[in-house]
Coordinates of C-alpha atoms in Angstrom, one line a residue:
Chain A
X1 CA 5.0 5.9 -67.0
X2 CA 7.8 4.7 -69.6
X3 CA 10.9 6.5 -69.5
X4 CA 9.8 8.9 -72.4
X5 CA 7.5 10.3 -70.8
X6 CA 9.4 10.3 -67.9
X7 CA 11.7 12.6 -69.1
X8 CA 9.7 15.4 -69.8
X9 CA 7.5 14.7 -66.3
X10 CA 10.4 14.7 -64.4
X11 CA 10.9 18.7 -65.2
X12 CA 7.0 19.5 -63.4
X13 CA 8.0 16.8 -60.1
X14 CA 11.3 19.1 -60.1
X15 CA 9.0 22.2 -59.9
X16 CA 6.4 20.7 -58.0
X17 CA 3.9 21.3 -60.8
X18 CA 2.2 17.9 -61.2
X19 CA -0.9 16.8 -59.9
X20 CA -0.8 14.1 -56.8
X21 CA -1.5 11.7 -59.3
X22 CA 1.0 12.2 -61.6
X23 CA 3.3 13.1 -59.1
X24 CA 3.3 9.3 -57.6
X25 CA 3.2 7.9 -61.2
X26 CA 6.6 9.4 -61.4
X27 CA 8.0 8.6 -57.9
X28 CA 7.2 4.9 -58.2
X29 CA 8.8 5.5 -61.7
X30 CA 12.0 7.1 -60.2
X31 CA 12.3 3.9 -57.5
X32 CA 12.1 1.5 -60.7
X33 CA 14.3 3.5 -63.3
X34 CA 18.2 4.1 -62.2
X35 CA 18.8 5.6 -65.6
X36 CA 15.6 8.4 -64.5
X37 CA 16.7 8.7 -61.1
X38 CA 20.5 9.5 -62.0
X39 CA 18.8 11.9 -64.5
X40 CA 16.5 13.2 -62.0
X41 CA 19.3 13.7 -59.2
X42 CA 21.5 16.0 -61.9
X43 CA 18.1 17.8 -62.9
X44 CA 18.0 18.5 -58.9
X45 CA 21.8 19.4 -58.3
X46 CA 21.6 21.8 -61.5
X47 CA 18.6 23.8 -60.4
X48 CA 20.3 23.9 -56.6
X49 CA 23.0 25.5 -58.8
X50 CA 21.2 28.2 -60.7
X51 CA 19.5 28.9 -57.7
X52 CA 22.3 30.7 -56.2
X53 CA 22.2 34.5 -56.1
X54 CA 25.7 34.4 -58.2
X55 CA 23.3 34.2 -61.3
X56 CA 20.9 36.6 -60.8
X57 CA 21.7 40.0 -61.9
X58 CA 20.5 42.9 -59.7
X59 CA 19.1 45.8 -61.0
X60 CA 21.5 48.8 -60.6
X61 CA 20.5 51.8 -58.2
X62 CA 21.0 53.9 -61.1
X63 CA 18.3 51.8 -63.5
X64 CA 15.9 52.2 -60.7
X65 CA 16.0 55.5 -60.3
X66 CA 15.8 56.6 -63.7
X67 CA 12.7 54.2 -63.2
X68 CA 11.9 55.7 -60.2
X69 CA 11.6 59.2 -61.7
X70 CA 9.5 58.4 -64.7
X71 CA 6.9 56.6 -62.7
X72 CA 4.2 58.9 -61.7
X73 CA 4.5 59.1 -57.8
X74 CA 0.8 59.1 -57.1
X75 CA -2.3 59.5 -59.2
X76 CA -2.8 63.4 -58.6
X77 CA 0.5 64.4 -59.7
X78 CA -0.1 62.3 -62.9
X79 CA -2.0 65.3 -63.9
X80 CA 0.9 67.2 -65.9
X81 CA 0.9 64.1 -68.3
X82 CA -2.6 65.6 -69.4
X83 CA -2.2 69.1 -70.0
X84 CA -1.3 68.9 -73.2
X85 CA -4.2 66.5 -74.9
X86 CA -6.6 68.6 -72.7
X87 CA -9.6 69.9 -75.2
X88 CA -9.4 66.4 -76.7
X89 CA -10.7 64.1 -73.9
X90 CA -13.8 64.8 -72.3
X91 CA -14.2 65.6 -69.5
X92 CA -15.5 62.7 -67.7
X93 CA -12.9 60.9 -68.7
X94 CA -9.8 63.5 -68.0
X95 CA -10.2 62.2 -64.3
X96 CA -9.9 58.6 -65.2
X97 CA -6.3 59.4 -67.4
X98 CA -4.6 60.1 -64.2
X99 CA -5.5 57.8 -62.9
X100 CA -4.9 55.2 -64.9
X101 CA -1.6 56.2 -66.0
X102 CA -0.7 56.6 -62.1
X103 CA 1.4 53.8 -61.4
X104 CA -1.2 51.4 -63.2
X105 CA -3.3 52.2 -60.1
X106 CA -7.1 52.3 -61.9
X107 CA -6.2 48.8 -63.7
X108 CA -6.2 47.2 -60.4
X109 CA -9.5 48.7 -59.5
X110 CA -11.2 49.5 -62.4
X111 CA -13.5 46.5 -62.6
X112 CA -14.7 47.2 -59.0
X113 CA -15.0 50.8 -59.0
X114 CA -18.8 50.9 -58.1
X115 CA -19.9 52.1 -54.8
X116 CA -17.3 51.3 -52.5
X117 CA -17.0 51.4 -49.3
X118 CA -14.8 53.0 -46.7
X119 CA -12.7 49.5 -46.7
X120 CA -12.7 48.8 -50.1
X121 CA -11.1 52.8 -50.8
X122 CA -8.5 52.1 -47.7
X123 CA -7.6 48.1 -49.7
X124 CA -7.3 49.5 -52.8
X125 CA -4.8 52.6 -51.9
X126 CA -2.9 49.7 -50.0
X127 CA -3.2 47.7 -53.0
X128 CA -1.7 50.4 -55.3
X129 CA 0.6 51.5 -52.5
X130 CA 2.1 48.0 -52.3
X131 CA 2.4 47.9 -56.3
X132 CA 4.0 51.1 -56.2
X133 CA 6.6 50.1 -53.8
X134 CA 7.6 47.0 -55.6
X135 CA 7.6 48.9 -59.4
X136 CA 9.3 52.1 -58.1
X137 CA 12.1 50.3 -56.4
X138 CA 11.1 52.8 -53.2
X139 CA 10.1 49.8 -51.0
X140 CA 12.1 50.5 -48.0
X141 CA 13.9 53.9 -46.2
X142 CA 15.1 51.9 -43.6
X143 CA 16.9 48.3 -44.5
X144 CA 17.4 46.2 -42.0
X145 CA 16.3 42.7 -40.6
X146 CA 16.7 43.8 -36.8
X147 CA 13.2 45.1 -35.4
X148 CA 15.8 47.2 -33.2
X149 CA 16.3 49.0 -35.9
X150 CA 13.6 49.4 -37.5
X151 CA 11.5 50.6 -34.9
X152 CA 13.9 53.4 -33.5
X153 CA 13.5 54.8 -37.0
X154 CA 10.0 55.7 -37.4
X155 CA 10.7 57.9 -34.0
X156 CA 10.3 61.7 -35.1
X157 CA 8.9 61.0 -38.4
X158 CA 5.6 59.3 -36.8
X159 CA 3.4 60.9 -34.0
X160 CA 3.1 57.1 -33.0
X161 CA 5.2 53.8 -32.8
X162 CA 4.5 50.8 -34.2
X163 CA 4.9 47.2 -33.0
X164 CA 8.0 45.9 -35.1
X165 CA 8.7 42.2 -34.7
X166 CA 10.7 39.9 -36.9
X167 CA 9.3 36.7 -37.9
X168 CA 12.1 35.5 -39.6
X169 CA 11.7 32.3 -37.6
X170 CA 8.7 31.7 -39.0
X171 CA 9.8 31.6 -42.2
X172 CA 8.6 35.7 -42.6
X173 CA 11.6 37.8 -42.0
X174 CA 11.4 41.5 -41.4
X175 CA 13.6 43.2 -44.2
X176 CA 13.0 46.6 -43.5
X177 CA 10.5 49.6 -43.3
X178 CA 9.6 52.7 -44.7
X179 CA 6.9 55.6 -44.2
X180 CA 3.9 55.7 -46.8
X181 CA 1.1 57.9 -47.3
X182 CA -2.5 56.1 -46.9
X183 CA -5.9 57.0 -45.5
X184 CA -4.7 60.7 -45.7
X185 CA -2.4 60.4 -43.5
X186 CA 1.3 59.0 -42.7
X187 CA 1.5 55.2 -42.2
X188 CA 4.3 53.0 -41.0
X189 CA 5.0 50.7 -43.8
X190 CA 6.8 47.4 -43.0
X191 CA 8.3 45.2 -45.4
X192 CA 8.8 41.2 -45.0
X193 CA 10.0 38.4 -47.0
X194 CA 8.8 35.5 -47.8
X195 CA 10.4 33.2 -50.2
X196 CA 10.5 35.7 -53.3
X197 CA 7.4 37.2 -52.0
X198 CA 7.1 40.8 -50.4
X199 CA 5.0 41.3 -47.8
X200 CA 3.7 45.2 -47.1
X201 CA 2.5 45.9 -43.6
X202 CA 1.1 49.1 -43.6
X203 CA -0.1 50.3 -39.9
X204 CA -1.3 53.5 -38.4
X205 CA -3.8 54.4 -35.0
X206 CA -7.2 53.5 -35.5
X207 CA -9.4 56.7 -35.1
X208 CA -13.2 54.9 -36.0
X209 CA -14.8 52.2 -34.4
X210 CA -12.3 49.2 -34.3
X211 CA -13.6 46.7 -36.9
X212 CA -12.6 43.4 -36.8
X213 CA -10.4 41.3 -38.6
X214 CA -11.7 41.3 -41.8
X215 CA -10.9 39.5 -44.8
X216 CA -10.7 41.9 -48.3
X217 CA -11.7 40.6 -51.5
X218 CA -8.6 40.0 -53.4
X219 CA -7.8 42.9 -55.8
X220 CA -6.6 41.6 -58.7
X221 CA -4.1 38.7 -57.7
X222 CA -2.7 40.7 -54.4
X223 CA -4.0 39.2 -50.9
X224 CA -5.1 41.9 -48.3
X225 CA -6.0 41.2 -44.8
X226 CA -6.9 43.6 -42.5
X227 CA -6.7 43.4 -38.6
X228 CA -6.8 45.3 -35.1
X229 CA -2.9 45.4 -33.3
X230 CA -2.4 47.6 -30.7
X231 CA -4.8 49.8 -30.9
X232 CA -3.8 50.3 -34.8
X233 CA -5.2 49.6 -37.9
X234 CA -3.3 47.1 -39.5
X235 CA -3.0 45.9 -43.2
X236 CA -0.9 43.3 -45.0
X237 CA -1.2 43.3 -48.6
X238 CA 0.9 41.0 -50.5
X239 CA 1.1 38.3 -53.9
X240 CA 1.6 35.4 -51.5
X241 CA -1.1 33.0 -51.5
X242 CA -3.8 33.5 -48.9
X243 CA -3.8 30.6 -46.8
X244 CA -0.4 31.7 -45.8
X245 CA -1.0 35.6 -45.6
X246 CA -3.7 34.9 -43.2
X247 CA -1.0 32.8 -41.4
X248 CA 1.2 35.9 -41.1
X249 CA -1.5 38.4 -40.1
X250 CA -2.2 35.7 -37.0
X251 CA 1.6 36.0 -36.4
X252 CA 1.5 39.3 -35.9
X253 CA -1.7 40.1 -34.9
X254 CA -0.2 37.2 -31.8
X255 CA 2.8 39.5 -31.3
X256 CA 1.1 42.7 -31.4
Chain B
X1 CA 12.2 45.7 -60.7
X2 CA 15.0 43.2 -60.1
X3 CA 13.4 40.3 -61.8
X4 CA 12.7 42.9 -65.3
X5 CA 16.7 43.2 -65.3
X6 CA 18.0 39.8 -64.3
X7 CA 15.6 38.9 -67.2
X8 CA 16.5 41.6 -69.7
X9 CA 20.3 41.4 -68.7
X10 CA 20.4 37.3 -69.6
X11 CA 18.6 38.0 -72.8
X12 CA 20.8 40.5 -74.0
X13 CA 23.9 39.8 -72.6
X14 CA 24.8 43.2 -71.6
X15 CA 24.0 45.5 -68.3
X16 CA 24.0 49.2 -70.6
X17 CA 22.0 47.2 -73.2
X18 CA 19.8 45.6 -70.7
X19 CA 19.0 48.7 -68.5
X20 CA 17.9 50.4 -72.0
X21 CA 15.8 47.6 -72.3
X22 CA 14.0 47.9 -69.3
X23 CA 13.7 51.5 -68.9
X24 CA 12.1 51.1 -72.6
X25 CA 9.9 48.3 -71.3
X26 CA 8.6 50.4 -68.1
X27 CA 7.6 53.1 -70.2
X28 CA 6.0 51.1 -72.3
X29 CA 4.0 49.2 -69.7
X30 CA 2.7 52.7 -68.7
X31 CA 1.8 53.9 -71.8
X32 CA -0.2 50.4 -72.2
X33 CA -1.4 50.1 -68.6
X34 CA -5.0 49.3 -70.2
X35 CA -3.8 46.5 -72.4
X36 CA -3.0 44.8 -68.4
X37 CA -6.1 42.0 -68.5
X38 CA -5.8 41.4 -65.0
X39 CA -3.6 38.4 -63.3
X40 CA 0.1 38.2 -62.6
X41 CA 1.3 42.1 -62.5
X42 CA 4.8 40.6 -62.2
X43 CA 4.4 38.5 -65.4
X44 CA 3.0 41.0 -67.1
X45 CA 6.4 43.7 -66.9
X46 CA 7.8 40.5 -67.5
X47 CA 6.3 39.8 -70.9
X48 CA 6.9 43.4 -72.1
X49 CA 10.7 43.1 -70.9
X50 CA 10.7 39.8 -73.0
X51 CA 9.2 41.6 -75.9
X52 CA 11.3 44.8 -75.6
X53 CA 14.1 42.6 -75.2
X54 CA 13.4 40.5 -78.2
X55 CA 12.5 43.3 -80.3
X56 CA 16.0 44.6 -79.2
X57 CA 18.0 41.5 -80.4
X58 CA 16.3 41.1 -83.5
X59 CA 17.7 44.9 -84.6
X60 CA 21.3 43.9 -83.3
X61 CA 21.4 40.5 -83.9
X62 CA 25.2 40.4 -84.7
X63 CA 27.6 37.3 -85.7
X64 CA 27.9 36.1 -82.8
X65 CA 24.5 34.6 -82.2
X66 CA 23.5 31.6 -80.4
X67 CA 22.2 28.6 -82.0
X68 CA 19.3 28.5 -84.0
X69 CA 16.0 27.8 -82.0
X70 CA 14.1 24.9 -83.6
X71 CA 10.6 24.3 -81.5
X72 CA 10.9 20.5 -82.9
X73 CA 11.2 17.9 -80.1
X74 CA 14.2 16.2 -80.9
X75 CA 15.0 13.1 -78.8
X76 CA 18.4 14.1 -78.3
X77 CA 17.5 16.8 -76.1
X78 CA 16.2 15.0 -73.3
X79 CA 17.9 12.1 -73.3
X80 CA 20.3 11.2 -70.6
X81 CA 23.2 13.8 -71.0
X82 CA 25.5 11.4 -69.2
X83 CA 26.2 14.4 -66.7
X84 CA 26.8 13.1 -62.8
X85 CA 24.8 15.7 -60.0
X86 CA 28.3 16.2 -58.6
X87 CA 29.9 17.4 -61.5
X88 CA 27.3 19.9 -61.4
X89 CA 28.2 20.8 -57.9
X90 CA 31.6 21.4 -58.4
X91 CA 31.3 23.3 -61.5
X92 CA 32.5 26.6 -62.1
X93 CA 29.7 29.2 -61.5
X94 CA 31.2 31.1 -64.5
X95 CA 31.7 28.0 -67.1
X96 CA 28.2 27.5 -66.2
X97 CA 27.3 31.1 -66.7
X98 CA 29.0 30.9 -70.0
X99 CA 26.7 27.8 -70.8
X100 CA 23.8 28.9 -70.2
X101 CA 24.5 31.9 -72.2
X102 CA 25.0 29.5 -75.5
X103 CA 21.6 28.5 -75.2
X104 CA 19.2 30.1 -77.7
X105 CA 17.2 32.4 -76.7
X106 CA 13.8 30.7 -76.1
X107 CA 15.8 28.0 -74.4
X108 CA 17.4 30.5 -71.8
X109 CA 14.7 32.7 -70.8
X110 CA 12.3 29.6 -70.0
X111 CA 15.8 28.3 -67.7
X112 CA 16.0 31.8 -65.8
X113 CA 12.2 32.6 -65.4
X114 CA 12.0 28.8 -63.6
X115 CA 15.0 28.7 -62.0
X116 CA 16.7 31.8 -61.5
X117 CA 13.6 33.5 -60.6
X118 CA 11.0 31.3 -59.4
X119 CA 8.4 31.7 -61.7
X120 CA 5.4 29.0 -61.7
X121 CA 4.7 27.7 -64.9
X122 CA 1.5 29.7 -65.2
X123 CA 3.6 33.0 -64.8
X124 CA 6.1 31.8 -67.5
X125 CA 3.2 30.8 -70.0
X126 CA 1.9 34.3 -68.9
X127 CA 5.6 35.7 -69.6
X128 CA 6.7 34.5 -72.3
X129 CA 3.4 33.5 -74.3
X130 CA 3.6 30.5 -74.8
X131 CA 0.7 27.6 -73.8
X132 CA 0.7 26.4 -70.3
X133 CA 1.3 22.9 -71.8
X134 CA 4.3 23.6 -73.6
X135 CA 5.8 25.0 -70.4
X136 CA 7.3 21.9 -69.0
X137 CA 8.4 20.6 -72.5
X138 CA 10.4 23.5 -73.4
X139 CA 12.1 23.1 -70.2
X140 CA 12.9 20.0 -70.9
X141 CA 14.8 20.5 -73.4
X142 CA 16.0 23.4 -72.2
X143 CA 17.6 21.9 -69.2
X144 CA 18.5 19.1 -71.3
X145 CA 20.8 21.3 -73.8
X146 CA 22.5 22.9 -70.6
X147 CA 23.0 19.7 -69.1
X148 CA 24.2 18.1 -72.1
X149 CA 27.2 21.3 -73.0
X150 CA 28.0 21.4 -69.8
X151 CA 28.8 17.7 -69.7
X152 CA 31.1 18.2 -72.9
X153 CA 32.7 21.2 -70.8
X154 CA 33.6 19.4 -68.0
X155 CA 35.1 16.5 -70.1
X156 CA 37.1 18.9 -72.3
X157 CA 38.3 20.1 -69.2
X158 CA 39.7 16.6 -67.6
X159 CA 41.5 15.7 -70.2

């Protein structure tokens, strides 16, 4: 690699977005080259900078409720957005409008919509209910990152009580909770960090034959896992890759 | 939802003109939920935020705008800007704010996507249309340019 090249190369080592190949290429490159190195050591010290939360604007509360209230809540209550073009749309398709228009649920499922089965109904309403929270700015009731908290707070509002345990040690903090509406019923919905990425753990009593952990086809870039803990039906949907997911759900299915 | 406005509020420089931008961009995305192809939902509110936003400063462009975008490689932008890592460190978070904010457009948001938000280079090509390829380059440069003013900052400064 000549330093040329180097320059522009430099930017993907900094983001870890080369290949191994190149990757060494440029290493060797930065033990050879003082001029890249210094250049390279800057590079690092101005993305450490920019890094900091002092740069990152955060949405006001009153942006995301405005948001909040023009999202369609749930797919049903969509329905009002029709009433008007009713006579135009057949009829067939008046059901899939809703849908669609409900919190960008159908795009998610659209593709897969044949025949599913009990799992794939439960994933995909997690799925959406996970999208939902992070678009509608409703992901938590409950904010806090002490399981102390967070597990008091479900009392009265759940006929049951969920394990709560923070994993922040393991690089998966718990950053809050929040009651959700899945399976026709009231869930426990628990909300952990990691990196940038959310992670929704939705749980509720298991009344059917206890199934497994199972691994669900990804819907559409989103990771669900689904597992047994404590008697409860567990699922953890989130954009995190799935090596890692599946290194939560063993986590908590260990702690359960 | 925090990522839309960080992204919308660097672009436009303003937190009313920013949260009009987003609110705009939401409804939009709804009303265009079918155009989503699949992948990245995040990049995808993201592109329509870049658009709204760029729509947005094309109808207000005022005086006052940043320098001129030219796509061009020139040399100048990535060469060594000369600046040391600890003058970086003990910069002032706002000079560098200000910085960054002199940056055109195209250079900025590829800056805040990467390192104010995270965002792979597969969710910025996603983001901000461009090809996967000319990810890195733009950056580049990008990075380059802030380096380079805030360099000339920091020497005004001392002397």
């Amino acid at each position: 690699v000549n330093c040329d090249d180097a320059r522009i190369l430099l930017h993907g080592h900094l983001d870890g977005e080369l290949d191994v190949v190149r990757d060494l290429e440029i290493e060797r490159h930065l033990e050879e080259c003082p001029r890249c190195a210094r250049e390279f050591a800057t590079l690092r010290a101005m993305r450490a900078r920019l890094k900091d939360e002092t740069f990152r604007f955060e949405a006001p509360a009153e942006l995301k409720e405005k948001i909040r209230r023009a999202l369609p809540q749930a797919p049903l209550r969509a329905n009002g957005y029709l009433s008007r073009r009713r006579g135009f749309v057949p009829r067939a398709i008046q059901f899939a409008i809703p849908l669609a228009i409900g919190a960008m649920l159908a795009l998610f499922i659209a593709p897969r919509a044949i025949r599913p089965n009990e799992n794939d109904i439960v994933a995909r309403e997690v799925v959406a209910s996970h999208v939902r929270s992070m678009m509608g700015s409703h992901l938590m009731d409950v904010a806090s990152t002490d399981q102390h908290t967070v597990k008091p707070w479900f009392n009265g509002k759940l006929d049951f009580s969920p394990p709560v345990t923070d994993f922040a040690k393991e690089g998966f903090p718990l950053v809050g909770g929040r009651l959700d509406y899945i399976d026709d019923r009231p869930v426990a919905a628990l909300v952990y960090q990691h990196g940038k990425h959310v992670i929704n753990v939705f749980m509720w009593p298991s009344t059917g034959t206890a199934t497994s952990a199972e691994r669900i086809q990804p819907e559409q870039g989103y990771h669900v896992e689904q597992l047994m803990v404590a008697g409860m039906n567990c699922w953890v949907v989130s954009d995190l890759n799935q090596p890692e997911l599946k290194t939560f759900a063993e986590l908590i299915r260990a702690h359960g | 939802m925090d990522a839309a406005y960080n992204l919308a509020r660097w672009l436009v420089r303003d937190d009313h003109d920013a949260q009009d931008v987003v609110q705009d961009a939401y409804l939009r995305a709804l009303r265009f939920a079918g155009g989503f192809r699949g992948g990245d939902p995040r990049a995808w509110i993201l592109a329509i935020v870049r658009n709204t936003a760029f729509t947005w400063l094309k109808r207000n462009r005022g005086s006052n705008s940043p320098a001129e975008f030219d796509e061009s490689l020139h040399h100048g932008d990535i060469a060594d800007a000369g600046l040391e890592a600890d003058a970086v460190r003990g910069a002032d978070a706002a000079m560098i704010r200000d910085t960054l904010n002199e940056l055109s457009e195209e250079f900025r948001e590829v800056i805040v996507m990467r390192d104010i938000e995270g965002l792979s280079y597969k969710e910025i090509a996603d983001a901000a249309d461009l090809p996967i390829g000319t990810v890195m380059s733009r950056l580049a440069r990008a990075r380059g340019r802030l380096a380079k003013s805030i360099k000339e900052r920091v020497s005004k400064e001392s002397t």
